[in-house]
Tab-separated table of C-alpha atoms in Angstrom:
chain	number	residue	atom	x	y	z
A	397	MET	CA	81.550	79.969	123.837
A	398	MET	CA	79.081	78.904	126.523
A	399	PRO	CA	79.078	80.234	129.608
A	400	ILE	CA	80.666	78.038	132.599
A	401	LYS	CA	77.915	77.610	135.313
A	402	VAL	CA	79.127	77.505	138.961
A	403	GLU	CA	76.845	76.764	141.578
A	404	TYR	CA	77.490	78.699	144.905
A	405	PHE	CA	75.993	77.632	148.654
A	406	GLU	CA	76.821	78.484	152.153
A	407	ALA	CA	79.085	75.408	153.133
A	408	TYR	CA	78.890	76.265	157.021
A	409	PRO	CA	75.810	78.529	157.702
A	410	GLU	CA	76.186	78.428	161.674
A	411	LEU	CA	79.811	79.321	161.321
A	412	MET	CA	80.099	81.403	158.238
A	413	PRO	CA	76.411	82.589	157.390
A	414	GLY	CA	76.212	84.275	153.937
A	415	ILE	CA	79.791	83.279	152.805
A	416	GLN	CA	79.616	81.552	149.662
A	417	PHE	CA	81.593	78.573	148.197
A	418	PHE	CA	81.468	76.449	145.639
A	419	SER	CA	83.255	72.886	144.612
A	420	CYS	CA	86.338	72.707	142.403
A	421	SER	CA	86.252	69.695	140.627
A	422	ALA	CA	89.827	70.318	139.152
A	423	ILE	CA	91.419	69.936	142.531
A	424	GLY	CA	88.717	68.132	144.562
A	425	ALA	CA	88.096	71.133	147.037
A	426	THR	CA	85.448	73.388	148.423
A	427	LEU	CA	86.772	76.716	147.742
A	428	ARG	CA	85.694	80.299	148.101
A	429	PRO	CA	85.495	82.526	145.230
A	430	ALA	CA	88.697	84.743	146.320
A	431	HIS	CA	90.669	81.828	147.325
A	432	CYS	CA	90.144	80.503	143.851
A	433	GLY	CA	90.837	83.583	142.317
A	434	ALA	CA	93.946	84.045	144.335
A	435	ARG	CA	95.072	80.418	143.049
A	436	HIS	CA	94.733	81.340	139.474
A	437	ASP	CA	96.824	84.810	140.052
A	438	ARG	CA	99.651	82.678	141.590
A	439	ALA	CA	99.501	80.199	139.096
A	440	CYS	CA	99.973	82.966	136.267
A	441	ARG	CA	103.071	84.081	138.423
A	442	VAL	CA	104.982	80.576	138.106
A	443	ARG	CA	108.238	81.660	136.757
A	444	SER	CA	108.664	78.230	135.205
A	445	VAL	CA	106.928	74.989	134.733
A	446	ASP	CA	110.545	73.744	136.330
A	447	ASP	CA	109.606	75.667	139.419
A	448	ASP	CA	108.454	72.765	141.753
A	449	SER	CA	107.829	75.448	144.662
A	450	ASP	CA	104.346	76.446	143.124
A	451	GLN	CA	103.515	73.259	140.927
A	452	ALA	CA	100.424	72.950	143.107
A	453	PHE	CA	98.633	75.846	141.872
A	454	THR	CA	99.710	75.432	137.885
A	455	ILE	CA	96.586	73.356	137.272
A	456	CYS	CA	94.781	76.612	137.957
A	457	ARG	CA	96.398	78.556	135.577
A	458	GLN	CA	94.182	77.960	132.351
A	459	CYS	CA	90.910	77.659	134.395
A	460	PRO	CA	88.218	80.072	133.136
A	461	VAL	CA	86.377	79.935	136.614
A	462	GLY	CA	89.735	81.032	138.361
A	463	ALA	CA	90.092	83.745	136.103
A	464	ARG	CA	86.480	85.071	136.534
A	465	HIS	CA	87.041	84.969	140.096
A	466	ALA	CA	90.405	86.883	139.553
A	467	GLY	CA	88.691	89.596	138.062
A	468	LYS	CA	89.830	88.718	134.561
A	469	GLU	CA	87.926	87.321	131.113
A	470	ALA	CA	85.729	84.730	132.612
A	471	GLU	CA	85.114	82.800	129.370
A	472	SER	CA	88.522	83.349	127.602
A	473	PRO	CA	90.446	80.094	126.394
A	474	LEU	CA	93.636	81.898	126.440
A	475	ALA	CA	94.144	82.323	130.016
A	476	PRO	CA	97.858	83.159	130.471
A	477	VAL	CA	100.087	80.106	129.904
A	478	SER	CA	103.624	79.496	130.643
A	479	PRO	CA	105.879	79.286	127.855
A	480	LEU	CA	107.857	76.043	126.784
A	481	PRO	CA	111.149	75.923	128.987
A	482	ALA	CA	113.584	78.274	127.094
A	483	PHE	CA	116.745	76.608	127.960
A	484	VAL	CA	115.679	73.212	127.366
A	485	CYS	CA	116.877	71.181	123.946
A	486	SER	CA	114.362	70.416	121.766
A	487	ARG	CA	116.160	67.639	120.668
A	488	CYS	CA	117.844	65.697	123.511
A	489	SER	CA	115.913	67.404	126.411
A	490	ARG	CA	119.263	68.535	127.998
A	491	GLY	CA	119.419	71.977	129.935
A	492	THR	CA	121.621	74.526	128.624
A	493	MET	CA	122.116	78.301	128.440
A	494	ARG	CA	123.336	78.302	124.789
A	495	MET	CA	120.654	77.382	122.360
A	496	ILE	CA	121.427	77.508	118.584
A	497	GLY	CA	118.458	79.019	117.058
A	498	GLY	CA	116.875	79.275	119.940
A	499	GLN	CA	115.750	75.275	119.723
A	500	ILE	CA	118.937	72.933	119.895
A	501	CYS	CA	121.813	72.815	122.195
A	502	VAL	CA	125.383	73.278	120.754
A	503	SER	CA	126.150	69.452	121.130
A	504	CYS	CA	123.133	68.344	119.057
A	505	TYR	CA	123.911	71.579	116.384
A	506	ASN	CA	127.718	70.123	116.110
A	507	ARG	CA	126.786	66.250	115.550
A	508	GLU	CA	124.359	67.674	112.853
A	509	GLN	CA	126.959	69.417	111.038
A	510	GLU	CA	129.223	66.882	111.588
A	511	ALA	CA	126.549	64.359	109.600
A	512	ARG	CA	125.645	66.722	106.963
A	513	LYS	CA	129.570	67.097	106.180
A	514	GLY	CA	130.176	63.453	106.373
A	515	ARG	CA	133.029	63.695	108.696
A	516	ASN	CA	133.703	64.654	112.580
A	517	ALA	CA	136.421	66.426	114.225
A	518	ARG	CA	138.714	63.335	113.709
A	519	GLY	CA	138.123	63.433	110.074
A	520	THR	CA	136.130	59.838	110.309
A	521	LYS	CA	132.380	59.496	109.222
A	522	PRO	CA	129.910	59.612	112.018
A	523	ILE	CA	128.387	56.302	112.609
A	524	THR	CA	126.136	56.943	115.729
A	525	PHE	CA	124.188	59.969	114.585
A	526	GLN	CA	120.550	59.129	114.233
A	527	PRO	CA	119.419	60.387	110.621
A	528	LEU	CA	117.300	63.233	110.046
A	529	ARG	CA	113.730	62.746	109.107
A	530	ARG	CA	110.940	65.212	107.891
A	531	HIS	CA	108.072	65.735	110.288
A	532	HIS	CA	104.894	67.490	110.086
A	533	VAL	CA	102.887	69.475	112.669
A	534	ALA	CA	99.721	71.603	112.301
A	535	ILE	CA	98.919	74.338	115.013
A	536	ASP	CA	96.469	77.115	115.250
A	537	ASP	CA	97.960	80.429	115.914
A	538	GLY	CA	94.422	81.931	116.657
A	539	ARG	CA	94.161	83.214	113.117
A	540	ARG	CA	94.309	80.080	110.832
A	541	VAL	CA	95.825	76.424	110.632
A	542	ARG	CA	99.198	76.283	109.522
A	543	TRP	CA	101.099	73.268	108.707
A	544	LEU	CA	105.012	73.099	109.367
A	545	ALA	CA	107.857	70.661	108.508
A	546	PHE	CA	110.866	70.226	110.213
A	547	GLU	CA	113.947	68.166	109.828
A	548	VAL	CA	114.464	66.351	112.984
A	549	GLN	CA	115.627	63.460	114.648
A	550	ASN	CA	112.604	62.195	116.796
A	551	GLY	CA	108.849	62.780	117.163
A	552	HIS	CA	108.859	65.231	120.147
A	553	GLU	CA	111.063	67.802	118.627
A	554	PRO	CA	108.749	68.946	115.760
A	555	LEU	CA	106.206	69.794	118.312
A	556	VAL	CA	108.464	71.581	120.607
A	557	ARG	CA	109.659	73.641	117.409
A	558	ALA	CA	106.396	74.371	116.338
A	559	LEU	CA	105.158	75.767	119.987
A	560	ARG	CA	108.433	77.343	121.403
A	561	GLY	CA	108.159	81.204	121.268
A	562	LYS	CA	104.300	81.304	120.174
A	563	GLN	CA	102.249	82.154	123.114
A	564	ALA	CA	98.758	81.558	121.707
A	565	ALA	CA	99.459	78.344	119.304
A	566	ALA	CA	97.815	75.480	120.048
A	567	LEU	CA	98.407	72.062	118.590
A	568	VAL	CA	95.437	70.622	116.196
A	569	GLU	CA	94.859	67.072	114.877
A	570	GLU	CA	93.705	68.272	111.318
A	571	ARG	CA	95.072	67.235	108.104
A	572	PRO	CA	95.464	69.508	105.095
A	573	GLY	CA	93.143	67.443	103.259
A	574	ARG	CA	91.433	63.963	102.759
A	575	VAL	CA	93.840	60.943	102.279
A	576	ALA	CA	93.277	58.946	99.181
A	577	TRP	CA	95.333	55.962	97.506
A	578	ASP	CA	96.428	55.518	93.899
A	579	PRO	CA	98.454	52.540	92.610
A	580	ASP	CA	100.935	55.420	90.818
A	581	LEU	CA	101.071	58.212	93.634
A	582	GLY	CA	100.457	56.053	96.604
A	583	PHE	CA	99.043	57.573	99.771
A	584	HIS	CA	98.259	61.425	98.987
A	585	TYR	CA	95.943	64.365	99.978
A	586	VAL	CA	93.335	65.524	97.948
A	587	ASP	CA	90.992	68.767	98.391
A	588	GLN	CA	87.162	68.947	98.773
A	589	GLU	CA	87.101	68.530	95.011
A	590	GLY	CA	89.303	65.521	94.699
A	591	ALA	CA	92.491	67.525	93.288
A	592	VAL	CA	95.632	66.104	94.397
A	593	LEU	CA	97.614	68.556	96.462
A	594	THR	CA	101.483	69.297	96.558
A	595	GLU	CA	103.345	71.145	98.760
A	596	ASP	CA	104.537	74.717	98.632
A	597	PRO	CA	107.475	75.285	101.421
A	598	GLY	CA	107.600	78.647	102.709
A	599	ALA	CA	109.603	80.395	105.605
A	600	LYS	CA	110.274	79.071	108.820
A	601	GLY	CA	109.148	75.529	108.217
A	602	GLU	CA	105.861	76.542	107.206
A	603	ILE	CA	104.257	74.371	104.181
A	604	ARG	CA	101.138	75.439	102.140
A	605	TYR	CA	99.018	73.189	100.099
A	606	ARG	CA	97.615	73.555	96.491
A	607	PRO	CA	96.508	71.689	93.837
A	608	ARG	CA	99.365	69.730	92.000
A	609	GLN	CA	100.509	70.362	88.663
A	610	PRO	CA	101.789	67.897	86.066
A	611	GLY	CA	105.192	66.534	87.040
A	612	GLU	CA	104.947	67.561	90.556
A	613	ALA	CA	105.066	65.295	93.411
A	614	PRO	CA	101.863	64.892	95.579
A	615	ALA	CA	101.958	65.911	99.184
A	616	ARG	CA	103.357	63.541	101.637
A	617	VAL	CA	100.852	62.095	103.715
A	618	ALA	CA	102.053	62.257	107.476
A	619	PRO	CA	100.385	61.110	110.735
A	620	PRO	CA	98.444	63.929	112.653
A	621	THR	CA	99.581	64.737	116.145
A	622	MET	CA	98.744	62.598	119.219
A	623	MET	CA	97.247	64.378	122.464
A	624	ILE	CA	96.939	62.514	125.295
A	625	GLU	CA	96.565	63.328	129.123
A	626	PRO	CA	99.576	63.502	131.404
A	627	GLY	CA	97.733	60.765	133.617
A	628	THR	CA	97.597	58.290	130.802
A	629	LEU	CA	101.036	59.066	129.169
A	630	ARG	CA	102.111	58.089	132.970
A	631	THR	CA	100.225	54.741	133.179
A	632	TRP	CA	101.408	53.741	129.635
A	633	LEU	CA	105.347	54.502	130.429
A	634	GLU	CA	104.690	52.589	133.502
A	635	VAL	CA	103.069	49.242	132.009
A	636	SER	CA	105.102	49.314	128.848
A	637	ASP	CA	108.778	49.192	127.972
A	638	CYS	CA	108.673	52.824	126.461
A	639	GLY	CA	109.428	53.963	129.825
A	640	ASP	CA	112.804	51.926	130.488
A	641	ASP	CA	114.719	54.766	129.134
A	642	LEU	CA	113.601	57.527	131.527
A	643	THR	CA	116.173	59.188	133.924
A	644	THR	CA	115.627	61.539	136.916
A	645	ASP	CA	115.532	64.522	134.348
A	646	TRP	CA	112.791	65.837	132.528
A	647	GLN	CA	112.625	64.364	128.925
A	648	TRP	CA	110.448	65.482	126.137
A	649	GLN	CA	107.640	62.952	125.016
A	650	SER	CA	105.877	62.715	121.447
A	651	PHE	CA	102.745	63.852	122.831
A	652	GLY	CA	100.998	67.131	122.778
A	653	CYS	CA	98.688	68.036	125.942
A	654	ALA	CA	95.051	66.946	125.335
A	655	ARG	CA	94.218	69.363	128.257
A	656	CYS	CA	95.587	72.728	126.945
A	657	ARG	CA	96.746	71.590	123.308
A	658	ARG	CA	99.579	74.327	124.250
A	659	GLY	CA	102.398	72.168	125.472
A	660	VAL	CA	104.591	68.962	124.881
A	661	LEU	CA	104.584	66.444	127.640
A	662	ARG	CA	107.885	65.524	129.321
A	663	ALA	CA	108.560	62.615	131.757
A	664	ARG	CA	110.938	61.403	134.179
A	665	ARG	CA	111.478	58.647	136.985
A	666	ARG	CA	112.096	59.716	140.265
A	667	SER	CA	112.468	56.911	143.407
A	668	GLY	CA	110.924	54.208	140.972
A	669	CYS	CA	108.278	56.203	139.972
A	670	VAL	CA	107.111	57.855	136.756
A	671	GLN	CA	106.111	61.611	136.490
A	672	CYS	CA	104.761	63.378	133.609
A	673	ARG	CA	104.021	67.125	133.177
A	674	CYS	CA	102.805	69.324	130.363
A	675	ALA	CA	105.330	71.898	129.608
A	676	ALA	CA	103.063	74.485	129.094
A	677	CYS	CA	100.030	74.682	131.621
A	678	GLY	CA	101.889	72.714	134.235
A	679	VAL	CA	99.366	69.859	134.844
A	680	ARG	CA	101.479	66.784	136.562
A	681	SER	CA	100.753	63.305	137.165
A	682	GLU	CA	102.752	61.055	139.779
């Protein structure tokens, strides 16, 4: 990784001779290195991405310049990152102190079990439950790219489930192979040699791709994870009808954070204005 160059200068030579400053583009301010390092340290101590008291500092959490001024590994792209909210359901976005499998709330779990059985507590067939669909997501765990598949209700749930509890994992837009078309097979993946790929299911939702044998189904083509900046998402939710359902509570969105690639964006509406936030690095737009 190329070293990040910082130009230092004396901002106030008459009043503060010999004191070095630099221009921080992230927050649009002129800072002393010690002040920058203190901001980075404070950002790393934020208890939760829902802790509004220190949100002004969370943009400094992954900054390599801040890490350098704090005496840490200056060029590390893995500066401390807050994990995804531990007690927010990956499906409905509601906060809860009891999570099934560390992912979904009791209510969502019960509704899913009723749908699988074909009857609810009253013995009637559930009619409002949104069917589960298989979604794919790819992450880089620092050693290799892994592809995961989950049975979920929406586009944000697989992203949350793939990242939650994995401090070093990053979302990637990589595909397992090249997309090809065949009249009999439809759209499918092929490897570099042109061999049709198939999926082998593994543990914890992981899937591996290998050349298909006769009679095996081809690997299902899935859209890659979409990455977007919080500010861009906020603008989109404001000008489109996609933000009509936002409430005053934070809700997951079906986008990864383009800035850190380690978080899933959330949004809410407060006083008529849309607010967006990354659930990992804390970058916020409002």
